[in-house]
Coordinates of C-alpha atoms and ligand atoms in Angstrom, one line a residue:
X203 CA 0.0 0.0 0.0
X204 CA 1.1 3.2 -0.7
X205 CA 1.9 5.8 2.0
X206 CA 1.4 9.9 1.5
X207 CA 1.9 12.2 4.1
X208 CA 2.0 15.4 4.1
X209 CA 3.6 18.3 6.7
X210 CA 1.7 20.9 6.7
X211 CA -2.4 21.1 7.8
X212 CA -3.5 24.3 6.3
X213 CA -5.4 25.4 3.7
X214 CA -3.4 23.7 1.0
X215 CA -2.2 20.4 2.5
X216 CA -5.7 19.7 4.4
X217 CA -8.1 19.9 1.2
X218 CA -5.6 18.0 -0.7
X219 CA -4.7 15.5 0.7
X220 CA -8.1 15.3 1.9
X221 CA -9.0 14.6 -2.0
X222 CA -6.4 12.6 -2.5
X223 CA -7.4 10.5 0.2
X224 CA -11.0 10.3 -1.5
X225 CA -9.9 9.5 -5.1
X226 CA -7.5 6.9 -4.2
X227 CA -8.4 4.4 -1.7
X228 CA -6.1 2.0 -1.6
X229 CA -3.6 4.9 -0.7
X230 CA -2.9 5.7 3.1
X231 CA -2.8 9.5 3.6
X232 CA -1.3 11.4 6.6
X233 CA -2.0 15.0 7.3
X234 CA 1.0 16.1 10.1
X235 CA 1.0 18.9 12.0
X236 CA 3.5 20.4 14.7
X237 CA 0.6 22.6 15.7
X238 CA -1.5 20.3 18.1
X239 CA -4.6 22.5 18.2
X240 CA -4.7 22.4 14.7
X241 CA -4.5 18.7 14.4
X242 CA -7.7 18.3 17.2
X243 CA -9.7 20.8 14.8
X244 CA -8.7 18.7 12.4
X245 CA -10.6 15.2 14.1
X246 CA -13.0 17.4 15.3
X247 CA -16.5 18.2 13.8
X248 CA -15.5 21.7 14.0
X249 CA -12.7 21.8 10.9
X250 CA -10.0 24.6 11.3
X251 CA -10.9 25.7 7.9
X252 CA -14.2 26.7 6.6
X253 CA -14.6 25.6 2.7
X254 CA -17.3 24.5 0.9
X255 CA -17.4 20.6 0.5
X256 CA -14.7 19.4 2.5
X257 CA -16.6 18.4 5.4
X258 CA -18.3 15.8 3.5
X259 CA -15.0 14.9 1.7
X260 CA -13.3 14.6 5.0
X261 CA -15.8 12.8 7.0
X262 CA -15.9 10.1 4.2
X263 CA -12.0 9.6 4.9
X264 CA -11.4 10.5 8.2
X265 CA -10.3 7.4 10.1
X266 CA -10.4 4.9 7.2
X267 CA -7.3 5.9 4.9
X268 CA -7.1 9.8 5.9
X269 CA -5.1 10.6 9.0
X270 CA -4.3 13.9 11.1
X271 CA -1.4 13.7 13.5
X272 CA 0.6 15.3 15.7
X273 CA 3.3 12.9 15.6
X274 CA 5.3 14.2 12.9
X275 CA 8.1 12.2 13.0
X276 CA 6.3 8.4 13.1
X277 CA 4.2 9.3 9.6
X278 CA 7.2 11.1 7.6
X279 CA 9.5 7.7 8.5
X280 CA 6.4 5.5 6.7
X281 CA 5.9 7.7 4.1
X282 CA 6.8 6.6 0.4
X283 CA 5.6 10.0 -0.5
X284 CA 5.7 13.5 1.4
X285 CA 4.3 16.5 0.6
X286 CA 5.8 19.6 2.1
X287 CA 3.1 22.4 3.0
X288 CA 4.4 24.4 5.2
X289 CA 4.4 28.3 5.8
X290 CA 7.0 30.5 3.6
X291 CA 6.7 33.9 5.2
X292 CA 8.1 36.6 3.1
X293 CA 11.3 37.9 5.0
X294 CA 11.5 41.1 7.6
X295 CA 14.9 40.6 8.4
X296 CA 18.6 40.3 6.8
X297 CA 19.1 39.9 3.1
X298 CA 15.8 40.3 0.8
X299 CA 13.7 41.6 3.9
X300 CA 10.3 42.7 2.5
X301 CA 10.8 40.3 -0.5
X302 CA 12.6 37.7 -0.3
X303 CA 11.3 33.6 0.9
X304 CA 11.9 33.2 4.1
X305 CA 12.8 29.1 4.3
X306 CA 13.1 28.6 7.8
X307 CA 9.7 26.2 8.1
X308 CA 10.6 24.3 4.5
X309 CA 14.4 24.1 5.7
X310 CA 13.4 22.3 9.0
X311 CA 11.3 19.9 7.7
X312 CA 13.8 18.7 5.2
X313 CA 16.1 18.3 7.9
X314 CA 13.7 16.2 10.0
X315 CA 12.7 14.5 6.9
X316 CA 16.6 13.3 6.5
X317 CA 16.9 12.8 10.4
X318 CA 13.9 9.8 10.6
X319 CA 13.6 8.9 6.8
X320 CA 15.2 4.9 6.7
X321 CA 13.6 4.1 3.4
X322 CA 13.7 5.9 -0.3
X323 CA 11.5 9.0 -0.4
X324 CA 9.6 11.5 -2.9
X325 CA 9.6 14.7 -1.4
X326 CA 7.2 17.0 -3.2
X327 CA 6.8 20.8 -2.6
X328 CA 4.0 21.9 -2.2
X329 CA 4.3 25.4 -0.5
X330 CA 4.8 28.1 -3.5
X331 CA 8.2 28.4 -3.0
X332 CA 11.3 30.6 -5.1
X333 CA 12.6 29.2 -8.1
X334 CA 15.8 27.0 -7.2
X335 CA 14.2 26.4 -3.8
X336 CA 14.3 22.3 -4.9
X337 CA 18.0 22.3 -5.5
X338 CA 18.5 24.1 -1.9
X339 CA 16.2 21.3 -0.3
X340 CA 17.8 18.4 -2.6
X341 CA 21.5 19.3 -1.1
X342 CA 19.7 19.5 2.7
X343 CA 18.7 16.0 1.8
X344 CA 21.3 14.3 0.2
X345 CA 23.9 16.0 2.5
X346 CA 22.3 13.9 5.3
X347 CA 20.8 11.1 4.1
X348 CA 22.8 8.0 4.9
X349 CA 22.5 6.5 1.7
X350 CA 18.5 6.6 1.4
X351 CA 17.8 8.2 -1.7
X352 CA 15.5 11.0 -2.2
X353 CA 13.8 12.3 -4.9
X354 CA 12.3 15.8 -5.3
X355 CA 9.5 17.0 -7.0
X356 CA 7.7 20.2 -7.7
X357 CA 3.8 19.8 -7.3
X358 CA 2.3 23.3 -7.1
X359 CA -1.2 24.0 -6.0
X360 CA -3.3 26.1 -7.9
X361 CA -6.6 25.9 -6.1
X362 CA -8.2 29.3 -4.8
X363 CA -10.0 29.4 -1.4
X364 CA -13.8 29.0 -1.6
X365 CA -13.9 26.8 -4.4
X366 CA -11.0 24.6 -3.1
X367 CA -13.1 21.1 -3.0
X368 CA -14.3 21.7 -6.6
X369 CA -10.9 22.9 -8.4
X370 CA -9.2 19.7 -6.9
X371 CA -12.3 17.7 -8.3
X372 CA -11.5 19.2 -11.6
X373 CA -8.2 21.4 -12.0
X374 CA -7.3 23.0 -14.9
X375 CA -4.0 21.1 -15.0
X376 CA -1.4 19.6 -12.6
X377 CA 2.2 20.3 -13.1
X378 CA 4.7 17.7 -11.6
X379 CA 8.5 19.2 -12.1
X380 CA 11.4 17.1 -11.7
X381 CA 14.9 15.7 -12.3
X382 CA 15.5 14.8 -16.3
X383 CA 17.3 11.7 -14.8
X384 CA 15.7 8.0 -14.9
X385 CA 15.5 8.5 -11.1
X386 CA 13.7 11.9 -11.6
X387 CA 11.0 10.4 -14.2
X388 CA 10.5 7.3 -12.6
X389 CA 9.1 9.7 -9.4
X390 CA 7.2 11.8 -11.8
X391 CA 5.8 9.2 -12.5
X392 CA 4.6 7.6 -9.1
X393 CA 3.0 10.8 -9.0
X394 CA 1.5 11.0 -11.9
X395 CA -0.2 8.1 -10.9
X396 CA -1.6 9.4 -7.8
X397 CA -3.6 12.2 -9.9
X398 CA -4.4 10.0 -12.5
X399 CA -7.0 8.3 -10.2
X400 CA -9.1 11.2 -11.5
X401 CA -6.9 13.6 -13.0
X402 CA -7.6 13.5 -16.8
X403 CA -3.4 12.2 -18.2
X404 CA -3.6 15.5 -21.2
X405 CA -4.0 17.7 -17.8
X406 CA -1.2 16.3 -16.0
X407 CA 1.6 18.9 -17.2
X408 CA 5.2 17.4 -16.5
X409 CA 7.9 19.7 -16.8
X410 CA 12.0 19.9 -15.3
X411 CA 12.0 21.3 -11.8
X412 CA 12.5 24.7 -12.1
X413 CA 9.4 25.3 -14.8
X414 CA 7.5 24.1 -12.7
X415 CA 8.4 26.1 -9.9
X416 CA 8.5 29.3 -11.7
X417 CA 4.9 28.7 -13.7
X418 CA 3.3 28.8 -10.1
X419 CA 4.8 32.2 -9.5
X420 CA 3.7 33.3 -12.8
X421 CA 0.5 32.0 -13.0
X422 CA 0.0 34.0 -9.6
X423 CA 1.7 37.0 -10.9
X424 CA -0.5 37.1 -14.1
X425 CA -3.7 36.9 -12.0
X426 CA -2.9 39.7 -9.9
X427 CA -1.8 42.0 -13.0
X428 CA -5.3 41.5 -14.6
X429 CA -7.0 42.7 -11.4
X430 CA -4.3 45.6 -10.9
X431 CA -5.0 46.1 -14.7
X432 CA -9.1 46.6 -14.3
X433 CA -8.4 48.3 -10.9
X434 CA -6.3 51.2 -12.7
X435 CA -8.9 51.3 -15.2
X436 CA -11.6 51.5 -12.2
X437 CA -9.9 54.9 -11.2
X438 CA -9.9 56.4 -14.8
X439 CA -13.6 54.8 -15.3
X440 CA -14.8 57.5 -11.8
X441 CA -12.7 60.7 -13.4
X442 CA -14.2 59.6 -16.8
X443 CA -18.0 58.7 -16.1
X444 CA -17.2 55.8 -17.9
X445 CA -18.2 52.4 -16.1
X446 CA -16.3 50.0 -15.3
X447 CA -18.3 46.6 -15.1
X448 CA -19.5 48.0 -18.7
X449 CA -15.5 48.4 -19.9
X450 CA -14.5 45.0 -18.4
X451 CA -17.6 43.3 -20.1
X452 CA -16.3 44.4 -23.4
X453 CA -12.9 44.4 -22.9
X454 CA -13.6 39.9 -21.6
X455 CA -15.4 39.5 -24.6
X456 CA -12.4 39.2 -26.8
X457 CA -11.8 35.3 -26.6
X458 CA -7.7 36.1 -26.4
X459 CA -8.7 38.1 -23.1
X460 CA -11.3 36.2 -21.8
X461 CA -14.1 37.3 -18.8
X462 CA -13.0 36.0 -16.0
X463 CA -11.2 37.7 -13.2
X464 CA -12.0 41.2 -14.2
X465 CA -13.9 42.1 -11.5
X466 CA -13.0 45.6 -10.4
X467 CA -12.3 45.6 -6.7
X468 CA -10.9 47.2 -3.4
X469 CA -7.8 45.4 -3.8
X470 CA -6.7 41.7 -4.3
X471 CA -6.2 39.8 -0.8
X472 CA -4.7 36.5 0.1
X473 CA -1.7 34.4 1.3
X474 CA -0.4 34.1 -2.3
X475 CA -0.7 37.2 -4.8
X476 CA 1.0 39.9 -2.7
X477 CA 4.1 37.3 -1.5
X478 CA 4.5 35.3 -4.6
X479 CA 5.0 38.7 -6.6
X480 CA 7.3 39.9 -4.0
X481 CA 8.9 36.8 -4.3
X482 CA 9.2 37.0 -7.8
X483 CA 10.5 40.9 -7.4
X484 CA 13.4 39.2 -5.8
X485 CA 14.5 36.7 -8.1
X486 CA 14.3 39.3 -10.8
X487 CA 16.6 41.8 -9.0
X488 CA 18.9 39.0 -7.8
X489 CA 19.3 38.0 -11.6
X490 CA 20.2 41.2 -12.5
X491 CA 16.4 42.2 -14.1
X492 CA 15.4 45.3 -12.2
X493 CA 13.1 46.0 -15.5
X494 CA 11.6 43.2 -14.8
X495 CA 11.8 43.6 -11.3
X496 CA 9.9 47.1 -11.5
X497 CA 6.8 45.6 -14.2
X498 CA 5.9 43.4 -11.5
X499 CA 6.2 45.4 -8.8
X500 CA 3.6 47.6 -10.4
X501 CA 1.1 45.3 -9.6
X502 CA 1.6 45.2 -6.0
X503 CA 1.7 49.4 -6.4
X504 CA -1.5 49.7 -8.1
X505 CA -3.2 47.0 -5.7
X506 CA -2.1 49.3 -2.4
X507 CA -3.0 52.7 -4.2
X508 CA -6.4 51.2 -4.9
X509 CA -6.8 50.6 -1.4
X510 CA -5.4 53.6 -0.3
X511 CA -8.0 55.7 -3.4
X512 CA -10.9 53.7 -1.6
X513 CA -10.1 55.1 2.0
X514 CA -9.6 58.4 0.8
X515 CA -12.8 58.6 -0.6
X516 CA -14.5 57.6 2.5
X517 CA -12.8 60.2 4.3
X518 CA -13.3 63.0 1.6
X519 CA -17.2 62.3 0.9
X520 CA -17.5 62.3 4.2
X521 CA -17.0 66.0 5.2
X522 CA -13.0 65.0 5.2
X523 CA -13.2 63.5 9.0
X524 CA -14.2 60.1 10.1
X525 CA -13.1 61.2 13.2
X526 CA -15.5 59.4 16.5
X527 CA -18.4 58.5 13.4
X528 CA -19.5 55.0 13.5
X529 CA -18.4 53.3 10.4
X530 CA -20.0 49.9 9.1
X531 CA -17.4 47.3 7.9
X532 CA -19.2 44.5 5.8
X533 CA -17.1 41.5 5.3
X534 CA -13.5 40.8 6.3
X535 CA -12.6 38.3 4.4
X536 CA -10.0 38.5 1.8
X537 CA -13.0 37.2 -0.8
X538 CA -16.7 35.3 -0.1
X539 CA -17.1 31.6 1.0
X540 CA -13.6 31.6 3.0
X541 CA -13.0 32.7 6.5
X542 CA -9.5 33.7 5.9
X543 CA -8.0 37.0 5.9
X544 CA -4.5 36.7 5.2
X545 CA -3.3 40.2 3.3
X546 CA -7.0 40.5 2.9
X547 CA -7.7 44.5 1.9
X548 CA -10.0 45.0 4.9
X549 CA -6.9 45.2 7.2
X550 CA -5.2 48.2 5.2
X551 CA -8.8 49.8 4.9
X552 CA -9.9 49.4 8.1
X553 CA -5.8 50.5 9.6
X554 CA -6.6 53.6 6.9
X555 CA -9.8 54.5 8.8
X556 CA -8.5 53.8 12.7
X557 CA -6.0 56.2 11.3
X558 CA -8.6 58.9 10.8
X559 CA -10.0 57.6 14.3
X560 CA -13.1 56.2 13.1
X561 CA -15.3 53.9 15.4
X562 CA -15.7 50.7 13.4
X563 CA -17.9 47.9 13.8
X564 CA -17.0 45.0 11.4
X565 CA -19.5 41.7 10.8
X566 CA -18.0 38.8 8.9
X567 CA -19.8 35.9 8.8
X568 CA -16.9 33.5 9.1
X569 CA -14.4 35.9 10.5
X570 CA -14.0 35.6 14.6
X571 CA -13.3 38.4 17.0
X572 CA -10.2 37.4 18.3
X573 CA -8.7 37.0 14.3
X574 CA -10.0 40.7 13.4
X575 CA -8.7 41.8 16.1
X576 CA -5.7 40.1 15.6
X577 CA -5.0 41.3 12.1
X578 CA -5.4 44.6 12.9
X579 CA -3.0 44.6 15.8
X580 CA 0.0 42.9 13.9
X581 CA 2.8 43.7 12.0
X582 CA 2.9 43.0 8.2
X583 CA 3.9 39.4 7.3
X584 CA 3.6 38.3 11.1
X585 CA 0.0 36.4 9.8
X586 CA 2.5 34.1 7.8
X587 CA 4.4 32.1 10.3
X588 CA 2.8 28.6 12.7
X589 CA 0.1 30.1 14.8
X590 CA 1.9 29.2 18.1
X591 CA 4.8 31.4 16.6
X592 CA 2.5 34.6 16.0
X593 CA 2.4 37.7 18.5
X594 CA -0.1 36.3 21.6
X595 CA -3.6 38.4 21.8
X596 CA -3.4 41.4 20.9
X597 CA -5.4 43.7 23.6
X598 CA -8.2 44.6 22.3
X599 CA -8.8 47.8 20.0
X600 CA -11.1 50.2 21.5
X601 CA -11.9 51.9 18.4
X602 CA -12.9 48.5 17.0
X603 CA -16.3 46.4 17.6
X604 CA -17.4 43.0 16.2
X605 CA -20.4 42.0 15.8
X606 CA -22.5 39.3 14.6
X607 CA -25.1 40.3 12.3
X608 CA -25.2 43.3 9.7
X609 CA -27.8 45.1 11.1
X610 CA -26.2 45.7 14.1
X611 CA -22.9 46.7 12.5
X612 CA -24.9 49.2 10.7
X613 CA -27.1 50.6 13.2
X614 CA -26.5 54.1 13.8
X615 CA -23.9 54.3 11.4
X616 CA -22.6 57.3 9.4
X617 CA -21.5 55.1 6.9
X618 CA -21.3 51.6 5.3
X619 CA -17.8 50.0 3.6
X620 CA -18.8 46.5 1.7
X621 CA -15.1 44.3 1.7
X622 CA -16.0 41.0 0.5
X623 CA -18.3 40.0 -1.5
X624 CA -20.5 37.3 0.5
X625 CA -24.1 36.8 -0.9
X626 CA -25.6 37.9 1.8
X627 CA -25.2 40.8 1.2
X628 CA -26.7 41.6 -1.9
X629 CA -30.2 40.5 -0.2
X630 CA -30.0 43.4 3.0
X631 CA -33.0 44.9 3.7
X632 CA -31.4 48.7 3.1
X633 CA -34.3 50.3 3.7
X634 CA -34.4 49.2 7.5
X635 CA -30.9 50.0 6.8
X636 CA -30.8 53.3 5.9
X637 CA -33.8 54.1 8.5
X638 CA -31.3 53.4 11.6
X639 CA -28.8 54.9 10.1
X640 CA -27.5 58.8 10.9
X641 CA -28.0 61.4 7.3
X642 CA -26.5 61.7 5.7
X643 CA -25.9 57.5 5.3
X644 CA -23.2 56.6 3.0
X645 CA -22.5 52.9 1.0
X646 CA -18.9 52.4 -0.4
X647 CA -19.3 49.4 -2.2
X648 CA -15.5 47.8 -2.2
X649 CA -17.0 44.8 -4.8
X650 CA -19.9 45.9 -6.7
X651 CA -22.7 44.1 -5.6
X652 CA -25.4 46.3 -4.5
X653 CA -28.0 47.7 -6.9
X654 CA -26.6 51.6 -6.9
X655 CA -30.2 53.1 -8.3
X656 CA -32.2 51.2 -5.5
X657 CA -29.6 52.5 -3.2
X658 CA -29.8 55.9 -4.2
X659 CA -33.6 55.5 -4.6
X660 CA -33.7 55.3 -0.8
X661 CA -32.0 57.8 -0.1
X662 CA -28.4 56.5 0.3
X663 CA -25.3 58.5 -1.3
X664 CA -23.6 55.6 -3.0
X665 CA -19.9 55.0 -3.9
X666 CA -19.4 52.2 -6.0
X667 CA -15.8 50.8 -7.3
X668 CA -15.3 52.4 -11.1
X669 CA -19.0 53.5 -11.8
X670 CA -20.3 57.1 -12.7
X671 CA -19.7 58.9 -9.5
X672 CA -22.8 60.3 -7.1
X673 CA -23.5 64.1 -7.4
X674 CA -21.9 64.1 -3.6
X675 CA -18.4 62.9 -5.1
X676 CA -17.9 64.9 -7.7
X677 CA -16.5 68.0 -6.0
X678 CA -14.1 65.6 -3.5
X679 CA -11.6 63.8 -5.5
X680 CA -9.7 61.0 -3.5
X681 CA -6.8 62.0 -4.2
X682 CA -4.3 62.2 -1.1
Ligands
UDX77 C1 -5.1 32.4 -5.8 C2 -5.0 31.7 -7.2 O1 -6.3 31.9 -7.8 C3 -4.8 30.2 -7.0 O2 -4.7 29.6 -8.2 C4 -3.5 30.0 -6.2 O3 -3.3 28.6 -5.9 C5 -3.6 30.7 -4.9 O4 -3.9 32.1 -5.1 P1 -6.9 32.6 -3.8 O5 -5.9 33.6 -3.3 O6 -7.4 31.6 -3.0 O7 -6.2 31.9 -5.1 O8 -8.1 33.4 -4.4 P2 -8.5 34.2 -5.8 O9 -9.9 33.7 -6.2 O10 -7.4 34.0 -6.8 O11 -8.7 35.7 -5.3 C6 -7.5 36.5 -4.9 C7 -8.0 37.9 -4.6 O12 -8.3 38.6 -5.8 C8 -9.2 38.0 -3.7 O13 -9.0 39.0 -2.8 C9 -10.3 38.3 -4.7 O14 -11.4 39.0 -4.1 C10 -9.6 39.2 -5.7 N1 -10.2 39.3 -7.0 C11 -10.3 38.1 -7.8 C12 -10.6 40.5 -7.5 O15 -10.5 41.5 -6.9 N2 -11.2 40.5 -8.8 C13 -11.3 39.4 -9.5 O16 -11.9 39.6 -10.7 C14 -10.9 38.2 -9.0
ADP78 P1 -1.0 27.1 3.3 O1 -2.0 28.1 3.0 O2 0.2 27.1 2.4 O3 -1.5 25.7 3.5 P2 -0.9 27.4 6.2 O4 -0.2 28.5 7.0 O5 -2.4 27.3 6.2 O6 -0.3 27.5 4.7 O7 -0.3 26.0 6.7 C1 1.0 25.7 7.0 C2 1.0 24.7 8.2 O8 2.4 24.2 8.3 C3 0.7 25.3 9.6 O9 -0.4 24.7 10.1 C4 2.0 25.1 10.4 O10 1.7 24.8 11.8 C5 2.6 23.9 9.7 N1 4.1 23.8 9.9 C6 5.0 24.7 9.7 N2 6.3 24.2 9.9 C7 6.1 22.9 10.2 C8 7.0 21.8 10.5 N3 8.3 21.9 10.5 N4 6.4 20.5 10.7 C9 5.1 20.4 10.7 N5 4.2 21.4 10.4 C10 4.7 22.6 10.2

């Protein structure tokens, strides 16, 4: 029988493997964790992840051929096959601070992988990490390993949160990078065959190690650009009166550009975007391609201006002081159907408005108190590291109240911010809104999915990302 485990139970090694686990089995999956709360959540009923589908998926598996342990060392020794998934903060020390991979988590786990292993293993990478980053783990391994050999693989994960469960059902592709040697092919191969259970063969890419690493960074950076693209346009779409869902509509209906992932928005969130670009930054500079180097970092420029346009605006419309007015924060989230909030664009907003000394009450459906509050006390690229290595509880913000239903964030409110997208939203009963509300009430609609005549209809003065700007706007232009 074939053994898998992986190190890492987050939000890429937990679903995975999970699927794995489901589509193959005759194969024995592991999920290990050195974070023990992580692993109870884990065998709880409570998972520490909320996505669709993979409660159903997991409680299938769970305790027939899909395991989560603590005990790291006993499942990586059995293992014919491990998947490293572990965290890759970017750097805020030493050489490449603020860029730069930080492989402290990816370099310990090799180590331990060498210290127990007493049989030949196929190490895969999981976690996006820099180009090269297989070589540096190869020489960890082979330095120590006693004569057991080891192969390495690249295996990158393209799934997005909220739609996890379905994009493993069905990816678009899965790219396997590894050694050109017989050694190299024969494990792209054992792992070929582990996807194949379900995985379509003309969608299983195999490439050498290092394409396979850098496509994941480029397939992230090229995401990113097209929302930094429509979000630049967003700003020239309000000074225009042109609108933006209209542009993007058109501009998606050429089949070379495709409609997806044009939505104009507050900003892009999430663990990957922001630090894979970063990370890409790096390797440019370091290879002596600051052209290259600058293009990308554009993205990440036009991303933080957007947020920084949107909180302006707030502030401007809104007689140029938030100061002491109750403000409503709609969704924390980085994006709908996810409770996670790494990098997600509600931090910077809400930091933007706590810097104007705005009261804020936030209601997230899947976001706690204790992580909002959290993320709004920590530094940047602290949310990136084992949760047991992160700053303890923050005391809590004064400013700041959470809540757990949108009518309450919103009562006696001066004005409204809408972060993520969740469907609930759209459905609000805005007249009861706008009747508990102080005047004049004000929606900023981060994701454009309220009706903006009904809205105004009411009686609201409406901001919406990129669309023909209210009367009220006109004469106070966000610009710092
Ligand atoms: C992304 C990639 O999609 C995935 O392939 C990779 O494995 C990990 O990074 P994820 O971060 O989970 O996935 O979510 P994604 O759906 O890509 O959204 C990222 C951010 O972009 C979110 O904040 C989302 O709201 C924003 N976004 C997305 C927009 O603002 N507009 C869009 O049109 C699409
Ligand atoms: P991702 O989104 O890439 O899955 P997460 O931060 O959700 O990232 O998950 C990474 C997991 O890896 C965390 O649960 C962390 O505790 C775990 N981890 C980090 N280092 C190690 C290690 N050396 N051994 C086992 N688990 C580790």
């Amino acid at each position: 029988m074939v053994k898998i485990c992986c190190i890492g139970a987050g939000y890429v090694g937990g679903p995975t493997m999970a699927v794995i686990a489901l589509k193959c089995p005759e194969i024995q999956v592991a999920v290990v964790d050195i974070s023990v709360p992580r692993i109870s959540a884990w065998n709880s009923d409570t998972l520490p992840i909320y996505e669709p589908g993979l409660d159903e998926v997991v409680k299938k598996c769970r305790g027939k051929n899909l395991f989560f342990s603590s005990d790291v060392e006993k499942h990586v020794s059995e293992a014919d096959i491990v998947f490293v998934s572990v965290n890759t903060p970017t750097k805020t020390q030493g050489l490449g601070a603020g860029k730069a991979a930080d492989l402290t988590y990816w370099e310990s786990a090799a180590r331990m992988i060498a210290d127990v292993s007493k049989s030949s293993k196929i190490v895969v990478e999981k976690s996006t990490v820099p180009v090269k980053t297989a070589e540096a783990i190869e020489k960890i391994l082979t330095h120590n390993s006693k004569g057991i050999n080891f192969q390495i693989l690249s295996n990158p994960e393209f799934l997005a949160e909220g739609t996890a469960i379905q994009d493993l059902f069905e990816p678009d592709r899965v790219l396997i990078g590894g050694r050109e040697t017989p050694e190299g092919q024969k494990a792209i191969k054992a792992l070929r065959d582990v996807y194949a259970h379900w995985v379509p063969m003309d969608r299983i890419i195999c490439t050498n190690l290092w394409s396979a690493e850098l496509s994941k960074l480029a397939a992230n950076a090229f995401l990113a650009q097209r929302i930094s693209s429509v979000n630049a346009m967003s700003a020239l779409c309000e000074a225009t009166g042109a609108d933006v869902s209209q542009v993007s509509h058109a501009v998606g209906k050429d089949t070379r550009i495709g409609p997806k992932f044009l939505n104009a928005s507050v900003g892009f969130g999430g663990s990957c975007f922001q630090k894979d670009i970063l990370n890409l930054v790096y390797i440019c500079e370091c290879n002596g391609l600051p052209e290259v180097a600058n293009y990308w970092k554009q993205v990440i420029k036009v991303n933080d201006y957007q947020k920084t346009r949107f909180v302006n605006r707030i502030v401007s419309s809104m007689f140029n002081t938030v100061s002491g007015k109750k403000i409503a924060i709609l969704g924390f989230a980085f994006k709908k159907d996810t409770g996670d909030t790494r990098e997600t664009p509600a931090i910077d907003v809400c930091k933007g408005l706590l810097g104007d000394k705005a009261m804020l009450s936030i209601y997230d459906p899947q976001v706690s108190e204790e992580q909002i509050q959290r993320d709004l006390s920590m530094n940047k690229f602290d949310w990136d590291h084992p949760v047991h290595l992160q700053p303890t509880s923050p005391s809590s913000m004064k400013q700041v109240s959470v809540v757990w239903d949108a009518y309450a964030a919103t009562k006696d409110a001066h004005g409204i911010c809408i972060l993520t997208e969740w469907d609930e939203f759209k459905t609000l009963d805005y007249q009861k809104i706008y009747d508990n509300m102080q005047k004049p009430a004000f929606v900023f609609d981060g994701r454009n999915i309220v009706d903006v005549a009904k809205l105004r209809e009411i009686g609201f003065i409406v901001y919406s990302i990129g669309k023909p700007l209210d009367e009220w706007l006109k004469d106070m232009p966000a610009v710092a």
